[in-house]
Amino acid sequence: MMEKKVTWLELFYDLLFVAAVSKAGHVLLHAEHGVITFEYLMKFVLIFIPVWWAWVGQTLFINRYGQDILLHRIFLILQLLSVMIMTASLSTHFDQYYLSFFVGYIGSRAFTAIQYLTAHKSKGAHQQQAARYLGTCFLIGILISSGSLFFDSWLRYVILYAGIAVDIVLPLIGRKNLVKVPVQTHHLLERFALFTLILLGESVVSIIAVLQADQWDMKSILFAAFTSIFVIAIWWQYFDNVEKKVSKEIQTAGQGIIYGHLFIYISMSMIAASIQLLYQNQLNYVFMLGFVFGSALLYFLSTSLVFHRYRHAHLRLGPRHLAVMVGLLIAFVIVDLVYRVPGYVIMGEDMLFFLVYAKLTT
């Protein structure tokens, strides 16, 4: 099978998600009384998941069925317009922008469903079955979410996200149909790596915010230096791993890559927010330790799990690597609880953690 290449239109499509990811991540900067409240943590997740799933839907269709032809370009442009409406509607004030968000998100999902239901007619038997299954799953999710339009209270959000949950879960249930039509692993890894680059850009934006600080002293210089090395280590670890350490010939349904990256992306948004919050000293000390090292732990666990199956057998991480990395984080937390340390030291510890992780995996 000829290796699928990422098209320029796909890259153009990704541009809108730069804004969407930025708006979602901004929710984590709402610190009140030294903590990010459960309300804002939940709002971040509830905003981020539809953004991620809208992007995944079109990416998976292109991976399995997409061609650089006029019809598919038109559908991708329609998707782009839907995502634009959805992105403009992203806000912590859900009620105010609900209808436009609904139109944008459901429009995106509807176009994806239509593509699947019309694509299967010209494909092989297994491809027909998988396309029909996915198109039907997405229509079920759309119908459930559409029921939210009949309610004004909190119930509308329960129904909306019930539809999104069904949309996300049904492909997992129907995995036996999808493994018969394996994804093009090289293309899928490249697409998710490009989206990872968008999330990494949020950390770069946070570094720039630090560099724009009014007052510069040795603590600020150390904080900026440690943060820069820390972000470079994340880039090095992820992209060197994807480029050199994983097999792109393994054929699967790709669900480990797809669903595992949700947690990678959430952790990267948390990391980007933690840079600014740590520098501005807006969080309670204990909460800050939990948020900073919790985001690092989530990134480590999710990247390890996502790439474990795809790494060449002799390069896979073992229990001792897990023990080293988790033990390092626990040691940092214990030391920092015993001795109260400034923000630049915590960032230096984060930097050290990711340098060790990059060394182990690359």
mmCIF file of C-alpha atoms in Angstrom:
data_model
loop_
_atom_site.group_PDB
_atom_site.id
_atom_site.type_symbol
_atom_site.label_atom_id
_atom_site.label_comp_id
_atom_site.label_asym_id
_atom_site.label_seq_id
_atom_site.Cartn_x
_atom_site.Cartn_y
_atom_site.Cartn_z
ATOM 1 C CA MET A 1 0.000 0.000 0.000
ATOM 2 C CA MET A 2 1.305 3.412 -0.940
ATOM 3 C CA GLU A 3 2.216 5.542 2.075
ATOM 4 C CA LYS A 4 -0.332 8.321 2.617
ATOM 5 C CA LYS A 5 1.097 11.822 2.822
ATOM 6 C CA VAL A 6 -0.227 14.720 4.887
ATOM 7 C CA THR A 7 -1.739 17.275 2.502
ATOM 8 C CA TRP A 8 -1.446 21.051 2.612
ATOM 9 C CA LEU A 9 -5.210 21.289 3.204
ATOM 10 C CA GLU A 10 -4.877 19.096 6.308
ATOM 11 C CA LEU A 11 -2.203 21.459 7.622
ATOM 12 C CA PHE A 12 -4.449 24.438 6.854
ATOM 13 C CA TYR A 13 -7.275 22.661 8.708
ATOM 14 C CA ASP A 14 -4.992 22.315 11.751
ATOM 15 C CA LEU A 15 -4.527 26.087 11.935
ATOM 16 C CA LEU A 16 -8.004 26.559 13.386
ATOM 17 C CA PHE A 17 -7.222 24.122 16.160
ATOM 18 C CA VAL A 18 -4.343 26.339 17.283
ATOM 19 C CA ALA A 19 -6.975 28.852 18.389
ATOM 20 C CA ALA A 20 -9.274 26.159 19.797
ATOM 21 C CA VAL A 21 -6.529 24.579 21.913
ATOM 22 C CA SER A 22 -5.419 28.003 23.138
ATOM 23 C CA LYS A 23 -8.942 28.921 24.264
ATOM 24 C CA ALA A 24 -9.352 25.589 26.041
ATOM 25 C CA GLY A 25 -5.988 25.859 27.812
ATOM 26 C CA HIS A 26 -6.765 29.400 28.961
ATOM 27 C CA VAL A 27 -9.476 27.982 31.219
ATOM 28 C CA LEU A 28 -6.745 26.493 33.434
ATOM 29 C CA LEU A 29 -5.387 29.978 34.171
ATOM 30 C CA HIS A 30 -8.462 30.803 36.283
ATOM 31 C CA ALA A 31 -6.930 30.490 39.744
ATOM 32 C CA GLU A 32 -9.121 31.452 42.702
ATOM 33 C CA HIS A 33 -7.870 31.581 46.300
ATOM 34 C CA GLY A 34 -4.709 29.705 45.357
ATOM 35 C CA VAL A 35 -6.333 26.796 43.522
ATOM 36 C CA ILE A 36 -7.842 25.949 40.160
ATOM 37 C CA THR A 37 -11.353 25.067 41.253
ATOM 38 C CA PHE A 38 -13.024 21.805 40.284
ATOM 39 C CA GLU A 39 -15.474 23.878 38.229
ATOM 40 C CA TYR A 40 -12.731 25.225 35.962
ATOM 41 C CA LEU A 41 -10.927 21.883 35.760
ATOM 42 C CA MET A 42 -14.190 20.311 34.559
ATOM 43 C CA LYS A 43 -14.860 23.177 32.145
ATOM 44 C CA PHE A 44 -11.407 22.675 30.646
ATOM 45 C CA VAL A 45 -12.090 18.963 30.089
ATOM 46 C CA LEU A 46 -15.594 19.617 28.721
ATOM 47 C CA ILE A 47 -14.218 22.176 26.254
ATOM 48 C CA PHE A 48 -11.137 20.183 25.273
ATOM 49 C CA ILE A 49 -12.789 16.831 24.532
ATOM 50 C CA PRO A 50 -15.109 18.083 21.732
ATOM 51 C CA VAL A 51 -12.163 19.965 20.178
ATOM 52 C CA TRP A 52 -10.024 16.811 20.233
ATOM 53 C CA TRP A 53 -12.814 14.567 18.972
ATOM 54 C CA ALA A 54 -13.785 16.897 16.121
ATOM 55 C CA TRP A 55 -10.162 16.851 14.935
ATOM 56 C CA VAL A 56 -9.860 13.078 15.392
ATOM 57 C CA GLY A 57 -13.022 12.414 13.376
ATOM 58 C CA GLN A 58 -11.784 14.068 10.201
ATOM 59 C CA THR A 59 -8.221 12.833 10.672
ATOM 60 C CA LEU A 60 -9.350 9.189 10.887
ATOM 61 C CA PHE A 61 -11.571 9.487 7.831
ATOM 62 C CA ILE A 62 -8.701 10.921 5.787
ATOM 63 C CA ASN A 63 -6.388 8.197 7.090
ATOM 64 C CA ARG A 64 -8.625 5.327 5.997
ATOM 65 C CA TYR A 65 -10.610 6.730 3.084
ATOM 66 C CA GLY A 66 -9.414 10.202 2.179
ATOM 67 C CA GLN A 67 -8.128 11.205 -1.239
ATOM 68 C CA ASP A 68 -6.878 14.564 -2.436
ATOM 69 C CA ILE A 69 -9.840 15.003 -4.795
ATOM 70 C CA LEU A 70 -12.343 17.827 -5.225
ATOM 71 C CA LEU A 71 -15.188 16.171 -3.257
ATOM 72 C CA HIS A 72 -13.010 15.451 -0.233
ATOM 73 C CA ARG A 73 -11.533 18.940 -0.376
ATOM 74 C CA ILE A 74 -15.043 20.415 -0.304
ATOM 75 C CA PHE A 75 -15.960 18.297 2.732
ATOM 76 C CA LEU A 76 -12.775 19.337 4.523
ATOM 77 C CA ILE A 77 -13.528 23.002 3.810
ATOM 78 C CA LEU A 78 -17.056 22.536 5.195
ATOM 79 C CA GLN A 79 -15.479 20.919 8.248
ATOM 80 C CA LEU A 80 -13.154 23.884 8.523
ATOM 81 C CA LEU A 81 -16.083 26.322 8.540
ATOM 82 C CA SER A 82 -17.861 24.265 11.217
ATOM 83 C CA VAL A 83 -14.748 24.211 13.389
ATOM 84 C CA MET A 84 -14.430 27.972 12.944
ATOM 85 C CA ILE A 85 -17.947 28.456 14.359
ATOM 86 C CA MET A 86 -17.225 26.024 17.200
ATOM 87 C CA THR A 87 -13.909 27.687 18.072
ATOM 88 C CA ALA A 88 -15.481 31.161 18.139
ATOM 89 C CA SER A 89 -18.044 29.792 20.619
ATOM 90 C CA LEU A 90 -15.626 28.218 23.102
ATOM 91 C CA SER A 91 -16.099 29.908 26.452
ATOM 92 C CA THR A 92 -16.510 29.161 30.137
ATOM 93 C CA HIS A 93 -19.903 30.887 29.799
ATOM 94 C CA PHE A 94 -21.560 27.901 28.179
ATOM 95 C CA ASP A 95 -25.138 29.193 28.145
ATOM 96 C CA GLN A 96 -24.304 32.374 26.253
ATOM 97 C CA TYR A 97 -22.713 30.578 23.312
ATOM 98 C CA TYR A 98 -24.478 27.226 23.446
ATOM 99 C CA LEU A 99 -26.359 27.377 20.149
ATOM 100 C CA SER A 100 -23.368 28.471 18.046
ATOM 101 C CA PHE A 101 -21.146 25.880 19.737
ATOM 102 C CA PHE A 102 -23.772 23.221 19.041
ATOM 103 C CA VAL A 103 -24.054 24.209 15.371
ATOM 104 C CA GLY A 104 -20.273 24.183 14.899
ATOM 105 C CA TYR A 105 -19.582 20.904 16.703
ATOM 106 C CA ILE A 106 -22.564 18.951 15.374
ATOM 107 C CA GLY A 107 -21.925 20.328 11.886
ATOM 108 C CA SER A 108 -18.393 18.959 12.050
ATOM 109 C CA ARG A 109 -19.590 15.535 13.189
ATOM 110 C CA ALA A 110 -22.414 15.452 10.626
ATOM 111 C CA PHE A 111 -20.056 16.088 7.710
ATOM 112 C CA THR A 112 -17.798 13.289 8.963
ATOM 113 C CA ALA A 113 -20.763 10.898 9.243
ATOM 114 C CA ILE A 114 -21.913 11.760 5.706
ATOM 115 C CA GLN A 115 -18.423 11.115 4.363
ATOM 116 C CA TYR A 116 -18.371 7.641 5.920
ATOM 117 C CA LEU A 117 -21.865 6.739 4.741
ATOM 118 C CA THR A 118 -21.095 7.779 1.160
ATOM 119 C CA ALA A 119 -17.530 6.439 1.008
ATOM 120 C CA HIS A 120 -18.318 2.786 1.554
ATOM 121 C CA LYS A 121 -20.054 2.291 -1.813
ATOM 122 C CA SER A 122 -16.806 2.248 -3.783
ATOM 123 C CA LYS A 123 -14.674 0.251 -1.334
ATOM 124 C CA GLY A 124 -14.013 -3.402 -0.489
ATOM 125 C CA ALA A 125 -16.258 -5.462 1.788
ATOM 126 C CA HIS A 126 -14.373 -4.817 5.041
ATOM 127 C CA GLN A 127 -14.018 -1.133 4.235
ATOM 128 C CA GLN A 128 -17.727 -0.905 3.492
ATOM 129 C CA GLN A 129 -18.596 -2.534 6.797
ATOM 130 C CA ALA A 130 -16.242 -0.288 8.820
ATOM 131 C CA ALA A 131 -17.417 2.898 7.076
ATOM 132 C CA ARG A 132 -21.077 1.990 7.545
ATOM 133 C CA TYR A 133 -20.482 1.207 11.220
ATOM 134 C CA LEU A 134 -18.619 4.443 11.924
ATOM 135 C CA GLY A 135 -21.100 6.586 9.997
ATOM 136 C CA THR A 136 -24.000 5.017 11.916
ATOM 137 C CA CYS A 137 -22.213 5.453 15.278
ATOM 138 C CA PHE A 138 -21.666 9.133 14.629
ATOM 139 C CA LEU A 139 -25.287 9.637 13.560
ATOM 140 C CA ILE A 140 -26.445 8.047 16.829
ATOM 141 C CA GLY A 141 -24.226 10.433 18.784
ATOM 142 C CA ILE A 142 -25.533 13.400 16.791
ATOM 143 C CA LEU A 143 -29.171 12.401 17.390
ATOM 144 C CA ILE A 144 -28.622 12.046 21.142
ATOM 145 C CA SER A 145 -26.804 15.384 21.398
ATOM 146 C CA SER A 146 -29.506 17.071 19.312
ATOM 147 C CA GLY A 147 -31.999 16.263 22.068
ATOM 148 C CA SER A 148 -30.238 18.933 24.162
ATOM 149 C CA LEU A 149 -31.922 21.638 22.077
ATOM 150 C CA PHE A 150 -35.222 20.894 23.807
ATOM 151 C CA PHE A 151 -33.915 21.841 27.261
ATOM 152 C CA ASP A 152 -32.681 25.084 28.846
ATOM 153 C CA SER A 153 -31.365 23.845 32.193
ATOM 154 C CA TRP A 154 -28.204 21.905 33.097
ATOM 155 C CA LEU A 155 -29.938 18.894 31.546
ATOM 156 C CA ARG A 156 -29.038 20.156 28.074
ATOM 157 C CA TYR A 157 -25.343 19.643 28.845
ATOM 158 C CA VAL A 158 -25.947 16.146 30.204
ATOM 159 C CA ILE A 159 -27.688 15.212 26.933
ATOM 160 C CA LEU A 160 -25.096 16.970 24.764
ATOM 161 C CA TYR A 161 -22.168 15.177 26.397
ATOM 162 C CA ALA A 162 -24.054 11.875 26.555
ATOM 163 C CA GLY A 163 -24.155 12.036 22.758
ATOM 164 C CA ILE A 164 -20.462 12.915 22.602
ATOM 165 C CA ALA A 165 -19.659 10.016 24.979
ATOM 166 C CA VAL A 166 -21.620 7.573 22.806
ATOM 167 C CA ASP A 167 -19.818 8.976 19.762
ATOM 168 C CA ILE A 168 -16.459 8.284 21.420
ATOM 169 C CA VAL A 169 -17.232 4.883 22.949
ATOM 170 C CA LEU A 170 -19.007 3.104 20.068
ATOM 171 C CA PRO A 171 -15.852 2.828 17.899
ATOM 172 C CA LEU A 172 -14.186 1.066 20.845
ATOM 173 C CA ILE A 173 -17.069 -1.381 21.110
ATOM 174 C CA GLY A 174 -16.916 -2.044 17.364
ATOM 175 C CA ARG A 175 -13.171 -2.594 17.291
ATOM 176 C CA LYS A 176 -13.582 -6.037 15.661
ATOM 177 C CA ASN A 177 -14.910 -4.274 12.551
ATOM 178 C CA LEU A 178 -12.150 -1.684 12.522
ATOM 179 C CA VAL A 179 -9.126 -3.983 12.902
ATOM 180 C CA LYS A 180 -10.048 -5.476 9.513
ATOM 181 C CA VAL A 181 -9.395 -2.020 8.039
ATOM 182 C CA PRO A 182 -6.147 -1.039 9.810
ATOM 183 C CA VAL A 183 -5.042 2.562 9.879
ATOM 184 C CA GLN A 184 -2.023 3.789 7.963
ATOM 185 C CA THR A 185 0.221 4.026 11.010
ATOM 186 C CA HIS A 186 2.821 6.334 9.457
ATOM 187 C CA HIS A 187 0.200 8.912 8.455
ATOM 188 C CA LEU A 188 -1.654 8.633 11.782
ATOM 189 C CA LEU A 189 1.490 9.127 13.873
ATOM 190 C CA GLU A 190 2.469 12.085 11.711
ATOM 191 C CA ARG A 191 -0.963 13.696 12.122
ATOM 192 C CA PHE A 192 -0.979 13.261 15.896
ATOM 193 C CA ALA A 193 2.604 14.526 16.085
ATOM 194 C CA LEU A 194 1.534 17.680 14.234
ATOM 195 C CA PHE A 195 -1.274 18.225 16.736
ATOM 196 C CA THR A 196 1.229 17.614 19.537
ATOM 197 C CA LEU A 197 3.303 20.426 18.047
ATOM 198 C CA ILE A 198 0.279 22.732 18.468
ATOM 199 C CA LEU A 199 0.076 21.803 22.157
ATOM 200 C CA LEU A 200 3.826 22.301 22.568
ATOM 201 C CA GLY A 201 3.342 25.767 21.076
ATOM 202 C CA GLU A 202 1.173 26.634 24.078
ATOM 203 C CA SER A 203 4.157 26.037 26.356
ATOM 204 C CA VAL A 204 6.266 28.259 24.116
ATOM 205 C CA VAL A 205 3.621 30.983 24.470
ATOM 206 C CA SER A 206 3.843 30.580 28.252
ATOM 207 C CA ILE A 207 7.632 31.001 28.100
ATOM 208 C CA ILE A 208 7.168 34.204 26.093
ATOM 209 C CA ALA A 209 4.750 35.445 28.760
ATOM 210 C CA VAL A 210 7.475 34.836 31.347
ATOM 211 C CA LEU A 211 10.092 36.615 29.225
ATOM 212 C CA GLN A 212 7.812 39.668 29.006
ATOM 213 C CA ALA A 213 7.899 40.106 32.772
ATOM 214 C CA ASP A 214 8.528 43.663 33.922
ATOM 215 C CA GLN A 215 11.281 42.864 36.402
ATOM 216 C CA TRP A 216 14.295 40.716 35.701
ATOM 217 C CA ASP A 217 16.440 39.215 38.433
ATOM 218 C CA MET A 218 18.426 36.015 38.873
ATOM 219 C CA LYS A 219 15.314 34.037 39.854
ATOM 220 C CA SER A 220 13.480 35.133 36.701
ATOM 221 C CA ILE A 221 16.484 34.310 34.513
ATOM 222 C CA LEU A 222 16.822 30.844 36.069
ATOM 223 C CA PHE A 223 13.090 30.215 35.723
ATOM 224 C CA ALA A 224 13.116 31.167 32.026
ATOM 225 C CA ALA A 225 16.254 29.100 31.358
ATOM 226 C CA PHE A 226 14.948 25.985 33.129
ATOM 227 C CA THR A 227 11.568 26.296 31.412
ATOM 228 C CA SER A 228 13.145 26.612 27.978
ATOM 229 C CA ILE A 229 15.300 23.501 28.483
ATOM 230 C CA PHE A 230 12.271 21.698 29.937
ATOM 231 C CA VAL A 231 10.115 22.397 26.832
ATOM 232 C CA ILE A 232 12.981 21.453 24.499
ATOM 233 C CA ALA A 233 13.323 18.145 26.415
ATOM 234 C CA ILE A 234 9.597 17.430 25.849
ATOM 235 C CA TRP A 235 10.028 18.124 22.133
ATOM 236 C CA TRP A 236 13.145 15.969 21.972
ATOM 237 C CA GLN A 237 11.542 13.074 23.831
ATOM 238 C CA TYR A 238 8.312 12.989 21.831
ATOM 239 C CA PHE A 239 9.519 13.668 18.298
ATOM 240 C CA ASP A 240 12.747 11.672 18.439
ATOM 241 C CA ASN A 241 10.668 8.810 19.793
ATOM 242 C CA VAL A 242 8.091 9.070 16.976
ATOM 243 C CA GLU A 243 10.705 9.484 14.269
ATOM 244 C CA LYS A 244 13.232 6.822 15.250
ATOM 245 C CA LYS A 245 12.031 4.477 17.974
ATOM 246 C CA VAL A 246 8.629 3.218 16.838
ATOM 247 C CA SER A 247 7.667 0.864 14.042
ATOM 248 C CA LYS A 248 5.347 2.463 11.513
ATOM 249 C CA GLU A 249 4.699 -0.887 9.833
ATOM 250 C CA ILE A 250 2.527 -2.294 12.642
ATOM 251 C CA GLN A 251 -1.092 -2.475 11.480
ATOM 252 C CA THR A 252 -3.785 -1.898 14.096
ATOM 253 C CA ALA A 253 -7.074 -0.058 14.519
ATOM 254 C CA GLY A 254 -4.953 2.787 15.897
ATOM 255 C CA GLN A 255 -7.129 3.214 18.981
ATOM 256 C CA GLY A 256 -4.181 3.245 21.371
ATOM 257 C CA ILE A 257 -2.753 6.222 19.477
ATOM 258 C CA ILE A 258 -6.124 7.961 19.164
ATOM 259 C CA TYR A 259 -7.445 7.695 22.714
ATOM 260 C CA GLY A 260 -4.083 7.746 24.451
ATOM 261 C CA HIS A 261 -3.229 11.077 22.882
ATOM 262 C CA LEU A 262 -6.223 12.666 24.611
ATOM 263 C CA PHE A 263 -4.347 12.269 27.898
ATOM 264 C CA ILE A 264 -1.068 13.402 26.338
ATOM 265 C CA TYR A 265 -2.773 16.566 25.101
ATOM 266 C CA ILE A 266 -4.516 17.236 28.414
ATOM 267 C CA SER A 267 -1.203 16.881 30.245
ATOM 268 C CA MET A 268 0.491 19.247 27.788
ATOM 269 C CA SER A 269 -2.223 21.872 28.321
ATOM 270 C CA MET A 270 -1.705 21.495 32.068
ATOM 271 C CA ILE A 271 2.057 21.877 31.630
ATOM 272 C CA ALA A 272 1.603 25.064 29.586
ATOM 273 C CA ALA A 273 -0.716 26.523 32.239
ATOM 274 C CA SER A 274 1.585 25.475 35.094
ATOM 275 C CA ILE A 275 4.474 27.496 33.614
ATOM 276 C CA GLN A 276 2.551 30.760 33.879
ATOM 277 C CA LEU A 277 0.866 29.945 37.192
ATOM 278 C CA LEU A 278 4.147 28.889 38.766
ATOM 279 C CA TYR A 279 5.965 32.012 37.625
ATOM 280 C CA GLN A 280 3.159 34.305 38.756
ATOM 281 C CA ASN A 281 2.949 32.444 42.077
ATOM 282 C CA GLN A 282 -0.845 32.346 41.862
ATOM 283 C CA LEU A 283 -1.358 28.916 43.435
ATOM 284 C CA ASN A 284 -1.309 27.536 46.936
ATOM 285 C CA TYR A 285 2.070 25.842 47.429
ATOM 286 C CA VAL A 286 0.770 22.291 47.994
ATOM 287 C CA PHE A 287 -1.783 22.566 45.178
ATOM 288 C CA MET A 288 0.949 23.912 42.922
ATOM 289 C CA LEU A 289 3.174 20.900 43.623
ATOM 290 C CA GLY A 290 0.310 18.537 42.845
ATOM 291 C CA PHE A 291 -0.585 20.351 39.616
ATOM 292 C CA VAL A 292 2.984 20.688 38.313
ATOM 293 C CA PHE A 293 4.154 17.159 39.085
ATOM 294 C CA GLY A 294 0.733 15.640 38.373
ATOM 295 C CA SER A 295 0.844 17.012 34.813
ATOM 296 C CA ALA A 296 4.379 15.606 34.384
ATOM 297 C CA LEU A 297 3.261 12.198 35.680
ATOM 298 C CA LEU A 298 0.223 12.157 33.369
ATOM 299 C CA TYR A 299 2.445 12.989 30.380
ATOM 300 C CA PHE A 300 4.946 10.268 31.278
ATOM 301 C CA LEU A 301 2.321 7.551 31.807
ATOM 302 C CA SER A 302 0.263 8.416 28.721
ATOM 303 C CA THR A 303 3.232 8.650 26.329
ATOM 304 C CA SER A 304 4.684 5.421 27.730
ATOM 305 C CA LEU A 305 1.405 3.549 27.238
ATOM 306 C CA VAL A 306 0.651 4.995 23.798
ATOM 307 C CA PHE A 307 4.015 4.122 22.279
ATOM 308 C CA HIS A 308 4.733 0.872 24.121
ATOM 309 C CA ARG A 309 3.114 -1.363 21.489
ATOM 310 C CA TYR A 310 4.695 0.514 18.594
ATOM 311 C CA ARG A 311 8.235 0.725 19.949
ATOM 312 C CA HIS A 312 10.712 -1.805 18.624
ATOM 313 C CA ALA A 313 10.796 -4.690 21.105
ATOM 314 C CA HIS A 314 14.367 -4.074 22.276
ATOM 315 C CA LEU A 315 13.625 -0.370 22.883
ATOM 316 C CA ARG A 316 10.509 -0.762 25.036
ATOM 317 C CA LEU A 317 10.551 0.647 28.549
ATOM 318 C CA GLY A 318 10.473 -1.891 31.357
ATOM 319 C CA PRO A 319 9.323 -1.881 35.010
ATOM 320 C CA ARG A 320 12.667 -0.479 36.154
ATOM 321 C CA HIS A 321 12.244 2.552 33.904
ATOM 322 C CA LEU A 322 8.775 3.109 35.366
ATOM 323 C CA ALA A 323 10.210 2.816 38.877
ATOM 324 C CA VAL A 324 12.990 5.315 38.106
ATOM 325 C CA MET A 325 10.673 7.952 36.635
ATOM 326 C CA VAL A 326 7.882 7.665 39.212
ATOM 327 C CA GLY A 327 10.459 7.452 42.013
ATOM 328 C CA LEU A 328 12.100 10.651 40.762
ATOM 329 C CA LEU A 329 8.788 12.532 40.883
ATOM 330 C CA ILE A 330 7.980 11.182 44.347
ATOM 331 C CA ALA A 331 11.422 12.259 45.572
ATOM 332 C CA PHE A 332 10.886 15.784 44.235
ATOM 333 C CA VAL A 333 7.482 16.049 45.911
ATOM 334 C CA ILE A 334 8.782 14.801 49.278
ATOM 335 C CA VAL A 335 11.775 17.158 49.241
ATOM 336 C CA ASP A 336 9.596 20.115 48.227
ATOM 337 C CA LEU A 337 7.074 19.373 50.984
ATOM 338 C CA VAL A 338 9.823 19.211 53.604
ATOM 339 C CA TYR A 339 11.705 22.255 52.300
ATOM 340 C CA ARG A 340 9.622 25.015 50.753
ATOM 341 C CA VAL A 341 11.389 25.914 47.516
ATOM 342 C CA PRO A 342 10.870 28.804 45.073
ATOM 343 C CA GLY A 343 9.209 28.388 41.683
ATOM 344 C CA TYR A 344 12.417 28.285 39.662
ATOM 345 C CA VAL A 345 13.615 25.271 41.696
ATOM 346 C CA ILE A 346 10.342 23.412 41.002
ATOM 347 C CA MET A 347 10.747 24.218 37.321
ATOM 348 C CA GLY A 348 14.346 22.989 37.508
ATOM 349 C CA GLU A 349 13.102 19.684 38.939
ATOM 350 C CA ASP A 350 10.546 19.417 36.128
ATOM 351 C CA MET A 351 13.363 20.098 33.673
ATOM 352 C CA LEU A 352 15.489 17.353 35.208
ATOM 353 C CA PHE A 353 12.602 14.890 35.078
ATOM 354 C CA PHE A 354 12.040 15.455 31.360
ATOM 355 C CA LEU A 355 15.758 15.378 30.574
ATOM 356 C CA VAL A 356 15.968 11.938 32.240
ATOM 357 C CA TYR A 357 12.830 10.791 30.362
ATOM 358 C CA ALA A 358 14.248 12.024 27.067
ATOM 359 C CA LYS A 359 17.510 10.201 27.768
ATOM 360 C CA LEU A 360 15.707 6.933 28.597
ATOM 361 C CA THR A 361 13.526 6.985 25.492
ATOM 362 C CA THR A 362 15.841 8.461 22.863
#
